[in-house]
GROMACS .gro file of C-alpha atoms in nm:
model
  116
    1UNK     CA    1   2.902   2.604  -3.703
    2UNK     CA    2   2.746   2.591  -4.049
    3UNK     CA    3   3.074   2.465  -4.200
    4UNK     CA    4   3.084   2.189  -3.940
    5UNK     CA    5   2.725   2.089  -4.021
    6UNK     CA    6   2.801   2.093  -4.393
    7UNK     CA    7   3.110   1.877  -4.335
    8UNK     CA    8   2.904   1.629  -4.133
    9UNK     CA    9   2.636   1.619  -4.403
   10UNK     CA   10   2.897   1.560  -4.673
   11UNK     CA   11   3.053   1.287  -4.459
   12UNK     CA   12   2.710   1.127  -4.413
   13UNK     CA   13   2.645   1.129  -4.789
   14UNK     CA   14   2.991   0.992  -4.865
   15UNK     CA   15   2.952   0.711  -4.609
   16UNK     CA   16   2.600   0.618  -4.706
   17UNK     CA   17   2.554   0.279  -4.868
   18UNK     CA   18   2.297   0.426  -5.109
   19UNK     CA   19   2.417   0.769  -5.220
   20UNK     CA   20   2.118   0.831  -5.450
   21UNK     CA   21   1.874   0.842  -5.157
   22UNK     CA   22   2.098   1.076  -4.959
   23UNK     CA   23   2.130   1.315  -5.251
   24UNK     CA   24   1.752   1.309  -5.303
   25UNK     CA   25   1.699   1.388  -4.935
   26UNK     CA   26   1.939   1.683  -4.959
   27UNK     CA   27   1.751   1.819  -5.261
   28UNK     CA   28   1.422   1.804  -5.069
   29UNK     CA   29   1.569   1.992  -4.774
   30UNK     CA   30   1.716   2.263  -4.997
   31UNK     CA   31   1.388   2.300  -5.189
   32UNK     CA   32   1.201   2.452  -4.892
   33UNK     CA   33   1.211   2.830  -4.907
   34UNK     CA   34   1.007   3.065  -4.694
   35UNK     CA   35   0.987   3.443  -4.714
   36UNK     CA   36   0.794   3.435  -4.389
   37UNK     CA   37   0.686   3.161  -4.153
   38UNK     CA   38   0.917   2.897  -4.016
   39UNK     CA   39   0.837   2.568  -3.840
   40UNK     CA   40   0.788   2.641  -3.470
   41UNK     CA   41   0.655   2.998  -3.511
   42UNK     CA   42   0.368   3.040  -3.260
   43UNK     CA   43   0.218   3.370  -3.375
   44UNK     CA   44   0.027   3.631  -3.176
   45UNK     CA   45  -0.260   3.557  -2.931
   46UNK     CA   46  -0.500   3.503  -3.224
   47UNK     CA   47  -0.252   3.275  -3.401
   48UNK     CA   48  -0.150   3.525  -3.672
   49UNK     CA   49   0.207   3.433  -3.763
   50UNK     CA   50   0.179   3.070  -3.655
   51UNK     CA   51   0.354   2.837  -3.901
   52UNK     CA   52   0.120   2.652  -4.137
   53UNK     CA   53   0.122   2.468  -4.465
   54UNK     CA   54  -0.260   2.447  -4.491
   55UNK     CA   55  -0.552   2.625  -4.325
   56UNK     CA   56  -0.640   2.301  -4.145
   57UNK     CA   57  -0.347   2.361  -3.908
   58UNK     CA   58  -0.449   2.719  -3.821
   59UNK     CA   59  -0.643   2.814  -3.506
   60UNK     CA   60  -0.994   2.963  -3.520
   61UNK     CA   61  -0.859   3.315  -3.449
   62UNK     CA   62  -0.649   3.305  -3.768
   63UNK     CA   63  -0.824   3.047  -3.990
   64UNK     CA   64  -0.643   3.124  -4.316
   65UNK     CA   65  -0.296   3.006  -4.422
   66UNK     CA   66  -0.094   3.250  -4.631
   67UNK     CA   67  -0.006   2.966  -4.869
   68UNK     CA   68  -0.352   3.025  -5.021
   69UNK     CA   69  -0.220   3.335  -5.199
   70UNK     CA   70   0.151   3.258  -5.200
   71UNK     CA   71   0.382   2.963  -5.236
   72UNK     CA   72   0.661   3.127  -5.036
   73UNK     CA   73   0.490   3.228  -4.711
   74UNK     CA   74   0.371   2.991  -4.441
   75UNK     CA   75   0.177   3.167  -4.163
   76UNK     CA   76  -0.178   3.172  -4.029
   77UNK     CA   77  -0.376   3.494  -4.072
   78UNK     CA   78  -0.723   3.647  -4.078
   79UNK     CA   79  -0.884   3.915  -4.293
   80UNK     CA   80  -0.865   4.279  -4.185
   81UNK     CA   81  -0.974   4.624  -4.299
   82UNK     CA   82  -0.681   4.842  -4.403
   83UNK     CA   83  -0.652   5.159  -4.195
   84UNK     CA   84  -0.893   5.042  -3.924
   85UNK     CA   85  -0.740   5.041  -3.578
   86UNK     CA   86  -0.759   4.717  -3.386
   87UNK     CA   87  -0.811   4.477  -3.675
   88UNK     CA   88  -0.465   4.327  -3.617
   89UNK     CA   89  -0.281   4.262  -3.289
   90UNK     CA   90   0.055   4.408  -3.188
   91UNK     CA   91   0.345   4.289  -3.404
   92UNK     CA   92   0.111   4.236  -3.702
   93UNK     CA   93   0.010   4.477  -3.978
   94UNK     CA   94  -0.291   4.482  -4.208
   95UNK     CA   95  -0.154   4.444  -4.561
   96UNK     CA   96  -0.346   4.422  -4.886
   97UNK     CA   97  -0.282   4.230  -5.204
   98UNK     CA   98  -0.478   4.469  -5.423
   99UNK     CA   99  -0.347   4.800  -5.553
  100UNK     CA  100  -0.404   5.116  -5.344
  101UNK     CA  101  -0.459   4.901  -5.032
  102UNK     CA  102  -0.776   4.754  -5.178
  103UNK     CA  103  -0.904   4.418  -5.048
  104UNK     CA  104  -0.829   4.143  -4.993
  105UNK     CA  105  -0.632   4.244  -4.683
  106UNK     CA  106  -0.495   4.021  -4.407
  107UNK     CA  107  -0.292   4.059  -4.090
  108UNK     CA  108   0.076   3.995  -4.159
  109UNK     CA  109   0.355   3.951  -3.903
  110UNK     CA  110   0.539   4.284  -3.900
  111UNK     CA  111   0.874   4.098  -3.905
  112UNK     CA  112   0.778   3.977  -4.254
  113UNK     CA  113   0.748   4.330  -4.386
  114UNK     CA  114   1.105   4.439  -4.310
  115UNK     CA  115   1.324   4.558  -4.592
  116UNK     CA  116   1.632   4.337  -4.613
   0.00000   0.00000   0.00000
């Protein structure tokens, strides 16, 4: 399926009357990279894991967007206390940016923590 999509995209670029704009559009599409958080992600009941590009698009239950501390993750979150039960919902884990699990800590979708 991917080869067919690539072939159609190449055909579109080749048939375009203005190839420069098509090539620029392809570069923009390829430039988006996300380690975690994809358009359409809904997140948990609080909104942790919901796709965002700014905090303005996050719900009140998860008012922070992970883009604040990263340029490669795009999900809503809220602060948590590492090791405290109940600070994050199911399918999310309290992770910390500081060494030795020191704050700041925030709920992170567990699927983002997998080792690939």
